[in-house]
Each structure stands twice: as structure tokens, then as C-alpha cells.
CSV table of C-alpha atoms and ligand atoms in Angstrom, one decimal:
chain,number,residue,atom,x,y,z
A,10,MET,CA,-12.7,4.8,-43.7
A,11,SER,CA,-8.8,4.7,-43.8
A,12,ILE,CA,-8.4,0.9,-43.7
A,13,VAL,CA,-11.0,-1.8,-44.5
A,14,VAL,CA,-10.0,-5.4,-44.2
A,15,ASP,CA,-12.8,-7.8,-45.2
A,16,GLN,CA,-12.4,-11.6,-44.6
A,17,ILE,CA,-8.8,-11.8,-45.7
A,18,THR,CA,-7.1,-15.2,-45.7
A,19,LYS,CA,-3.5,-15.9,-46.6
A,20,TYR,CA,-1.6,-19.2,-47.0
A,21,TYR,CA,2.1,-19.9,-47.2
A,22,GLY,CA,2.0,-23.3,-49.0
A,23,SER,CA,-0.3,-25.3,-46.8
A,24,GLN,CA,0.2,-23.1,-43.8
A,25,LYS,CA,-2.7,-20.6,-43.1
A,26,ALA,CA,-1.1,-17.4,-41.8
A,27,LEU,CA,-4.4,-15.3,-41.8
A,28,ASP,CA,-7.8,-16.8,-41.4
A,29,LYS,CA,-10.8,-14.6,-42.5
A,30,VAL,CA,-9.4,-11.5,-40.8
A,31,SER,CA,-11.7,-8.4,-40.8
A,32,PHE,CA,-11.4,-5.0,-39.2
A,33,ASN,CA,-12.0,-1.3,-40.1
A,34,ILE,CA,-9.9,1.7,-39.1
A,35,GLN,CA,-11.3,5.2,-39.1
A,36,GLU,CA,-9.4,8.3,-40.0
A,37,GLY,CA,-7.3,9.6,-37.2
A,38,GLU,CA,-7.1,6.4,-35.1
A,39,ILE,CA,-3.8,5.0,-33.7
A,40,VAL,CA,-4.4,1.3,-33.6
A,41,GLY,CA,-2.1,-1.3,-32.0
A,42,PHE,CA,-1.9,-4.6,-33.9
A,43,LEU,CA,-0.9,-6.9,-31.1
A,44,GLY,CA,-0.1,-10.6,-31.1
A,45,PRO,CA,2.6,-13.1,-30.2
A,46,ASN,CA,5.4,-14.0,-32.7
A,47,GLY,CA,4.0,-15.9,-35.6
A,48,ALA,CA,0.5,-14.6,-35.1
A,49,GLY,CA,0.3,-13.1,-38.6
A,50,LYS,CA,1.0,-9.4,-38.0
A,51,SER,CA,3.7,-8.9,-40.6
A,52,THR,CA,1.7,-10.9,-43.2
A,53,MET,CA,-1.3,-8.5,-42.6
A,54,MET,CA,1.0,-5.5,-42.9
A,55,ARG,CA,2.6,-6.8,-46.1
A,56,ILE,CA,-0.9,-7.3,-47.6
A,57,LEU,CA,-2.0,-3.7,-46.5
A,58,THR,CA,1.1,-2.3,-48.2
A,59,THR,CA,0.5,-4.5,-51.3
A,60,TYR,CA,3.8,-6.4,-51.1
A,61,LEU,CA,1.7,-9.6,-50.8
A,62,ASN,CA,-1.8,-10.4,-52.3
A,63,PRO,CA,-4.4,-12.1,-50.1
A,64,ASP,CA,-5.6,-15.5,-51.2
A,65,GLU,CA,-9.2,-14.7,-50.3
A,66,GLY,CA,-11.0,-11.6,-49.2
A,67,HIS,CA,-10.7,-7.9,-50.0
A,68,GLY,CA,-9.5,-4.6,-48.5
A,69,THR,CA,-9.0,-0.9,-49.2
A,70,VAL,CA,-6.6,1.7,-47.9
A,71,ASN,CA,-7.8,5.3,-48.3
A,72,GLY,CA,-10.5,4.0,-50.5
A,73,HIS,CA,-8.1,2.3,-52.9
A,74,ASP,CA,-8.5,-1.4,-53.5
A,75,LEU,CA,-5.5,-3.5,-52.4
A,76,ILE,CA,-5.4,-5.7,-55.5
A,77,THR,CA,-6.8,-3.6,-58.4
A,78,ALA,CA,-5.3,-0.2,-57.2
A,79,SER,CA,-2.1,-1.2,-55.5
A,80,LYS,CA,-0.1,1.7,-56.9
A,81,ALA,CA,-2.6,4.2,-55.5
A,82,VAL,CA,-2.5,2.3,-52.2
A,83,ARG,CA,1.3,2.6,-52.1
A,84,SER,CA,1.4,6.3,-52.8
A,85,SER,CA,-1.1,7.1,-50.1
A,86,ILE,CA,0.6,5.2,-47.3
A,87,GLY,CA,3.9,5.5,-45.4
A,88,TYR,CA,5.4,2.2,-44.4
A,89,LEU,CA,8.2,1.4,-41.9
A,90,PRO,CA,9.0,-2.3,-42.2
A,91,GLU,CA,10.5,-4.3,-39.4
A,92,GLN,CA,13.9,-4.3,-41.0
A,93,ASN,CA,14.3,-0.6,-41.6
A,94,PRO,CA,15.9,-0.6,-45.1
A,95,LEU,CA,18.4,2.3,-44.9
A,96,TYR,CA,21.5,3.0,-46.9
A,97,PRO,CA,24.3,3.1,-44.2
A,98,GLU,CA,26.8,4.9,-46.5
A,99,MET,CA,24.4,7.8,-47.2
A,100,TYR,CA,24.1,11.0,-45.2
A,101,VAL,CA,20.7,11.6,-43.6
A,102,ARG,CA,19.7,14.6,-45.7
A,103,GLU,CA,21.1,12.9,-48.8
A,104,TYR,CA,19.1,9.8,-48.2
A,105,LEU,CA,15.9,11.8,-47.7
A,106,GLN,CA,16.6,13.7,-50.9
A,107,PHE,CA,17.1,10.4,-52.7
A,108,SER,CA,13.8,9.1,-51.4
A,109,ALA,CA,12.0,12.4,-52.2
A,110,SER,CA,13.1,12.0,-55.9
A,111,VAL,CA,11.0,8.8,-56.1
A,112,TYR,CA,7.8,10.8,-55.1
A,113,ALA,CA,7.9,13.7,-57.5
A,114,LEU,CA,7.3,16.2,-54.6
A,115,SER,CA,7.0,19.9,-55.2
A,116,ASP,CA,9.2,22.1,-53.0
A,117,VAL,CA,11.4,19.2,-52.0
A,118,GLN,CA,13.9,21.2,-49.9
A,119,HIS,CA,11.1,22.7,-47.8
A,120,ARG,CA,9.5,19.4,-47.3
A,121,ILE,CA,12.8,17.7,-46.2
A,122,ASP,CA,13.5,20.6,-43.8
A,123,THR,CA,10.1,20.3,-42.3
A,124,ILE,CA,10.3,16.5,-41.8
A,125,ILE,CA,13.8,16.7,-40.4
A,126,GLY,CA,12.4,19.2,-37.8
A,127,GLU,CA,9.3,17.1,-37.1
A,128,THR,CA,11.3,13.9,-36.5
A,129,GLY,CA,13.9,15.6,-34.3
A,130,LEU,CA,16.8,15.0,-36.7
A,131,ASP,CA,18.1,18.6,-36.9
A,132,SER,CA,21.4,17.9,-35.2
A,133,HIS,CA,21.9,14.6,-37.1
A,134,ALA,CA,20.9,15.6,-40.7
A,135,HIS,CA,24.6,16.0,-41.7
A,136,LYS,CA,25.7,12.6,-40.3
A,137,LYS,CA,26.2,9.3,-42.0
A,138,ILE,CA,23.4,6.9,-41.4
A,139,SER,CA,25.9,4.2,-40.2
A,140,GLU,CA,27.0,6.6,-37.4
A,141,LEU,CA,23.5,6.9,-35.9
A,142,SER,CA,22.1,5.1,-32.9
A,143,LYS,CA,19.3,2.6,-33.5
A,144,GLY,CA,16.8,5.2,-32.1
A,145,TYR,CA,18.0,7.8,-34.7
A,146,LYS,CA,17.9,5.3,-37.5
A,147,GLN,CA,14.3,4.7,-36.6
A,148,ARG,CA,13.7,8.4,-36.8
A,149,VAL,CA,15.2,8.4,-40.3
A,150,GLY,CA,12.9,5.5,-41.2
A,151,LEU,CA,9.9,7.4,-40.0
A,152,ALA,CA,11.0,10.6,-41.7
A,153,ASN,CA,11.3,8.6,-44.9
A,154,ALA,CA,7.9,7.0,-44.5
A,155,LEU,CA,6.3,10.5,-43.9
A,156,LEU,CA,8.1,12.4,-46.6
A,157,HIS,CA,5.1,12.4,-49.0
A,158,GLN,CA,2.6,13.3,-46.3
A,159,PRO,CA,0.7,10.0,-46.3
A,160,LYS,CA,-2.7,9.8,-44.7
A,161,VAL,CA,-2.0,6.3,-43.3
A,162,LEU,CA,1.2,5.2,-41.6
A,163,ILE,CA,1.9,1.5,-41.2
A,164,LEU,CA,4.7,0.6,-38.7
A,165,ASP,CA,5.9,-3.0,-38.2
A,166,GLU,CA,7.4,-3.4,-34.7
A,167,PRO,CA,8.7,0.2,-34.7
A,168,THR,CA,10.5,0.0,-31.3
A,169,THR,CA,12.2,-3.4,-31.5
A,170,GLY,CA,15.7,-3.2,-30.2
A,171,LEU,CA,15.6,0.4,-28.8
A,172,ASP,CA,16.9,1.2,-25.3
A,173,PRO,CA,14.5,2.7,-22.8
A,174,ASN,CA,15.4,6.3,-23.6
A,175,GLN,CA,15.1,5.8,-27.3
A,176,LEU,CA,11.8,4.0,-26.7
A,177,VAL,CA,10.3,7.0,-25.0
A,178,GLY,CA,11.5,9.3,-27.7
A,179,ILE,CA,10.0,7.2,-30.6
A,180,ARG,CA,6.7,6.7,-28.7
A,181,GLN,CA,6.4,10.4,-28.3
A,182,LEU,CA,7.1,11.0,-31.9
A,183,ILE,CA,4.6,8.4,-33.0
A,184,ARG,CA,1.9,10.0,-30.8
A,185,LYS,CA,2.7,13.4,-32.3
A,186,VAL,CA,2.5,12.1,-35.9
A,187,GLY,CA,-0.8,10.4,-34.9
A,188,GLN,CA,-2.4,13.8,-34.3
A,189,HIS,CA,-2.7,14.2,-38.1
A,190,THR,CA,-2.2,10.7,-39.5
A,191,THR,CA,-4.0,7.3,-39.1
A,192,ILE,CA,-1.5,4.8,-37.7
A,193,LEU,CA,-1.5,1.0,-37.6
A,194,LEU,CA,1.4,-0.3,-35.7
A,195,SER,CA,2.3,-3.9,-34.9
A,196,THR,CA,3.9,-5.0,-31.7
A,197,HIS,CA,4.2,-8.0,-29.4
A,198,ILE,CA,4.6,-5.8,-26.4
A,199,MET,CA,1.4,-4.8,-24.4
A,200,GLN,CA,2.9,-1.7,-22.8
A,201,GLU,CA,3.6,-0.4,-26.2
A,202,VAL,CA,-0.1,-0.3,-27.0
A,203,GLU,CA,-1.0,1.3,-23.7
A,204,ALA,CA,1.7,4.0,-24.3
A,205,MET,CA,0.7,4.9,-27.9
A,206,CYS,CA,-2.7,3.6,-29.0
A,207,ASP,CA,-6.4,4.4,-28.8
A,208,ARG,CA,-7.4,1.0,-29.8
A,209,VAL,CA,-6.0,-2.5,-29.9
A,210,ILE,CA,-6.7,-5.4,-32.3
A,211,ILE,CA,-5.3,-8.7,-31.0
A,212,ILE,CA,-4.4,-11.5,-33.4
A,213,ASN,CA,-3.5,-15.0,-32.5
A,214,LYS,CA,-2.8,-17.9,-34.9
A,215,GLY,CA,-4.1,-15.8,-37.8
A,216,LYS,CA,-7.4,-14.9,-36.2
A,217,ILE,CA,-8.7,-11.7,-34.6
A,218,VAL,CA,-9.4,-12.5,-30.9
A,219,ALA,CA,-10.1,-9.0,-29.6
A,220,ASP,CA,-10.8,-5.5,-31.1
A,221,ASP,CA,-11.4,-2.9,-28.4
A,222,TYR,CA,-10.9,0.7,-27.5
A,223,LEU,CA,-8.4,0.9,-24.6
A,224,ALA,CA,-10.7,3.2,-22.6
A,225,ASP,CA,-13.5,0.5,-22.9
A,226,LEU,CA,-11.0,-2.2,-22.0
A,227,LYS,CA,-10.1,-0.4,-18.8
A,228,SER,CA,-13.7,0.2,-17.7
A,229,ASP,CA,-14.8,-3.3,-18.7
A,230,ALA,CA,-11.9,-4.7,-16.8
A,231,VAL,CA,-12.3,-8.2,-15.5
A,232,GLN,CA,-11.9,-8.2,-11.8
A,233,GLU,CA,-9.7,-10.3,-9.6
A,234,ILE,CA,-10.1,-10.6,-5.9
A,235,GLU,CA,-7.3,-12.1,-3.8
A,236,VAL,CA,-8.5,-13.3,-0.5
A,237,GLU,CA,-6.8,-14.9,2.5
A,238,PHE,CA,-8.7,-17.1,5.0
A,239,ASP,CA,-7.5,-18.3,8.4
A,240,TYR,CA,-7.7,-21.9,7.3
A,241,LYS,CA,-8.0,-24.0,4.2
A,242,VAL,CA,-11.1,-23.7,2.1
A,243,GLU,CA,-12.1,-26.0,-0.7
A,244,PRO,CA,-12.0,-24.1,-4.0
A,245,GLU,CA,-15.3,-25.9,-4.9
A,246,LEU,CA,-17.0,-24.0,-2.1
A,247,LEU,CA,-15.7,-20.7,-3.4
A,248,GLN,CA,-16.9,-21.6,-6.8
A,249,GLN,CA,-20.4,-21.1,-5.5
A,250,ILE,CA,-19.9,-17.3,-5.0
A,251,ASN,CA,-22.2,-15.4,-7.2
A,252,LYS,CA,-20.7,-14.6,-10.6
A,253,VAL,CA,-17.3,-16.1,-9.9
A,254,ARG,CA,-15.8,-17.5,-13.1
A,255,GLU,CA,-12.6,-19.1,-11.8
A,256,VAL,CA,-11.0,-19.9,-8.5
A,257,GLU,CA,-7.2,-20.3,-8.2
A,258,ASP,CA,-5.6,-21.8,-5.1
A,259,LEU,CA,-2.5,-19.6,-4.6
A,260,ILE,CA,0.3,-21.4,-2.8
A,261,LYS,CA,2.0,-18.9,-0.4
A,262,GLN,CA,4.6,-19.5,2.2
A,263,GLN,CA,2.1,-19.0,5.0
A,264,GLY,CA,-1.6,-18.7,5.0
A,265,PHE,CA,-4.4,-19.8,2.7
A,266,TYR,CA,-4.8,-17.5,-0.3
A,267,TYR,CA,-7.2,-17.8,-3.2
A,268,ARG,CA,-7.7,-15.7,-6.4
A,269,LEU,CA,-11.3,-15.3,-7.5
A,270,LYS,CA,-11.9,-14.1,-11.0
A,271,PHE,CA,-15.1,-12.3,-11.9
A,272,GLU,CA,-16.3,-11.0,-15.3
A,273,THR,CA,-18.3,-8.0,-14.2
A,274,THR,CA,-17.8,-4.3,-13.6
A,275,GLU,CA,-19.7,-4.5,-10.4
A,276,ASP,CA,-17.5,-4.4,-7.3
A,277,MET,CA,-17.7,-8.0,-5.9
A,278,ARG,CA,-15.9,-7.4,-2.6
A,279,SER,CA,-19.0,-7.2,-0.5
A,280,ALA,CA,-20.4,-10.4,-2.2
A,281,VAL,CA,-17.2,-12.2,-1.1
A,282,PHE,CA,-17.6,-10.9,2.5
A,283,ASP,CA,-21.3,-11.9,2.6
A,284,PHE,CA,-20.5,-15.4,1.2
A,285,ALA,CA,-17.7,-15.9,3.8
A,286,HIS,CA,-20.0,-14.8,6.6
A,287,ASP,CA,-22.9,-17.1,5.5
A,288,ASN,CA,-20.5,-20.0,5.3
A,289,GLU,CA,-18.7,-19.2,8.6
A,290,LEU,CA,-15.3,-18.5,6.8
A,291,ARG,CA,-13.0,-16.0,8.4
A,292,ILE,CA,-11.3,-13.5,6.0
A,293,LEU,CA,-7.9,-12.2,7.1
A,294,ALA,CA,-7.2,-10.1,4.0
A,295,LEU,CA,-8.9,-9.1,0.8
A,296,ASN,CA,-7.5,-7.3,-2.2
A,297,LYS,CA,-9.2,-6.3,-5.4
A,298,ARG,CA,-7.4,-5.6,-8.6
A,299,ASN,CA,-8.6,-4.8,-12.1
A,300,LYS,CA,-7.3,-6.9,-14.9
A,301,ASN,CA,-4.8,-5.2,-17.1
A,302,LEU,CA,-4.2,-5.4,-20.8
A,303,GLU,CA,-1.2,-7.7,-20.2
A,304,SER,CA,-3.2,-10.4,-18.4
A,305,MET,CA,-6.0,-10.1,-21.0
A,306,PHE,CA,-3.4,-10.6,-23.8
A,307,GLN,CA,-2.0,-13.7,-22.1
A,308,GLU,CA,-5.4,-15.2,-21.7
A,309,LEU,CA,-6.5,-14.6,-25.2
A,310,THR,CA,-3.2,-15.8,-26.8
A,311,LYS,CA,-2.4,-18.8,-24.6
A,312,ASP,CA,-2.4,-22.2,-26.3
B,24,ADP,P1,4.2,-12.2,-36.9
B,24,ADP,O1,4.5,-11.0,-37.7
B,24,ADP,O2,2.9,-12.0,-36.1
B,24,ADP,O3,5.3,-12.7,-36.1
B,24,ADP,P2,4.1,-13.5,-39.5
B,24,ADP,O4,3.0,-12.8,-40.3
B,24,ADP,O5,5.5,-13.2,-39.8
B,24,ADP,O6,3.7,-13.3,-37.9
B,24,ADP,O7,3.9,-15.1,-39.7
B,24,ADP,C1,2.6,-15.8,-39.6
B,24,ADP,C2,2.8,-17.2,-39.9
B,24,ADP,O8,3.2,-17.4,-41.2
B,24,ADP,C3,3.9,-17.9,-39.0
B,24,ADP,O9,3.5,-19.2,-38.7
B,24,ADP,C4,5.1,-17.9,-39.9
B,24,ADP,O10,6.0,-18.9,-39.6
B,24,ADP,C5,4.5,-18.1,-41.3
B,24,ADP,N1,5.3,-17.4,-42.3
B,24,ADP,C6,5.6,-16.1,-42.4
B,24,ADP,N2,6.3,-15.8,-43.5
B,24,ADP,C7,6.4,-17.0,-44.2
B,24,ADP,C8,7.0,-17.3,-45.4
B,24,ADP,N3,7.6,-16.4,-46.2
B,24,ADP,N4,7.0,-18.6,-45.8
B,24,ADP,C9,6.3,-19.5,-45.0
B,24,ADP,N5,5.7,-19.3,-43.9
B,24,ADP,C10,5.8,-18.0,-43.4
């Protein structure tokens, strides 16, 4: 197991930032750690990188205990914090050389050349860090985090502040790195998870509220059916449709629209038609859509 988190709790004074958080991450997974601002993502990442100790609970990274073997944890992970700490006055290659000296690497020059190539920095290696765009600064941060070939990479909000083109580039790079590295990346953007991850762990107010593989999420999708009738129907009546969980009265300019939510993989359209027929309701339009990660996230993290 690459990462084991077992019942971790963390307080800042009297404020509980993490509340009995548990999850495991297997080798080779790319996992999105998703949650609104203040949910506890950075706190969890600081604990996994041993910059903070948990108040309760345990964890390991690459088999090393977070508290009793913190040095071994740190040397086996790559970490890109939210505020990418670069030295603006240094040149890219010089900076990577400086970082490499910390890790007693053998064949440093070869390793630096390789990582410069892998992170797409070839044409920027001779530039000053302060001259680089935000996207290229992130590439330097990633190159730095990957220098010592860690088995686990921890990225805190790696795409914050990037423009759409830079975003695409960094996402591709993270996917590529993920082919041979376990990655845990935090974000508050749902699309980010869909673009890069195999699995999503959702945290809200310090507690895990979902932990699923994206493929499963899509097939388990909660179903919503929007239906238009030719006159007003009491939502209480629609609530009687088999397996309906929620009925929303949608106010539209013209017409009588309702959104019916079902928690089933079975296609409920014919059930809605049958119900309308049995109750002498006339359907003018009916539209089914599967629930996406974005609406699931909103539901799980709303107050
Ligand atoms: P996220 O990364 O998901 O935005 P954080 O882990 O930064 O969330 O924060 C979790 C909670 O802990 C928030 O309520 C935040 O205000 C609080 N918090 C974070 N850092 C500190 C700190 N150094 N001192 C006090 N409270 C903090």
C-alpha cells in the first residue's frame, strides 16, 4: 500500500480540521482529494508529508510510519505545496542542481537532464525562474518534486492560477507522471478530478464523505428526469412514482416542468410514462440525464 491513513484527527486550538479520516491508496493510483475551501485538504497533505503531526490516529507512506519514521517518509515522497517555493533569482538548471545536492543523488547531471526532458523544460532550462510563466514555474516545481524518483507524489492544488492552455499542459504532464508514480492531488475543482484521476476522495468539514472510483461513479450515476406536463401537477402526486427520491418544481417561462431524482441505475423513463398514463397526466416532453460528479460534489458538500 502506498498510503495508509487510519483514523487521523487534527486540531488547530479548539478547531477540529480533520475528524477520524481514513483511506488507503494503492501503488499506481492517481487519486483526487476533493473538497471545498477549508475542508481539511492541506492539513491532510501536511500530515502525509510530515510537516504536521496528527493529534490522533496513524498513517504510513510507502510503509514508513508518519510519526516514527518521518525522515524515511520525506525521502520517499515528492511534494509540491500550494505555494510553490521557488528561488526567483536562480536559473532553472541551477535550481534543480541545488535541489539535487540535498538528495545525494548519483549521476546528478544525467538525472537533471532526464527530468528537464520529462517535464518539458528543455527550452527553458537556461532561463531565470522569475522570467517563467506560472505554467512553467509549476513544471519546475514538479521537476523538483520528482528529482529523486519518489514512488509517491503529493500535489496541493497543482493547477491553481493557470490559464486554460497551461492547465491542459500540466494535466497531461501529471497523467504521464502517474503512469509510474502514485499520485495524491488536492483540488476544489471537479473537472480537475475528471481530467486526471482514477479515483476521488471527497472531504467536507474534516470528514470523508465519498471515496469512489470514477468509473463506478459514472455507472452508479444518480438519474434525473426532467418532465414537462401540459398543466400543473402537484409535486406530492409525483412523489408517488416508484423509487423517486426528490421532486423539484422547476419554474420556467412557459409550461409546467418538474425534475424527478432517482437513485437507481435502472432507466426510469418508462415508469414515469406509466405513472402519467395511470393518473391521466399528459407528458409534453421528457428528458433523462445522468448525474455528474459536479452535482454529486455539490450535494455532498452543501451545508
Ligand atoms: P483546505 O486545504 O481544504 O482549504 P485546510 O486544511 O487549509 O483546508 O483547513 C482546514 C480547517 O482548518 C479550516 O477551517 C481552516 O480555517 C483551519 N486551519 C488551517 N490552518 C490553520 C492554522 N494554521 N491555524 C488555525 N486554523 C487553521
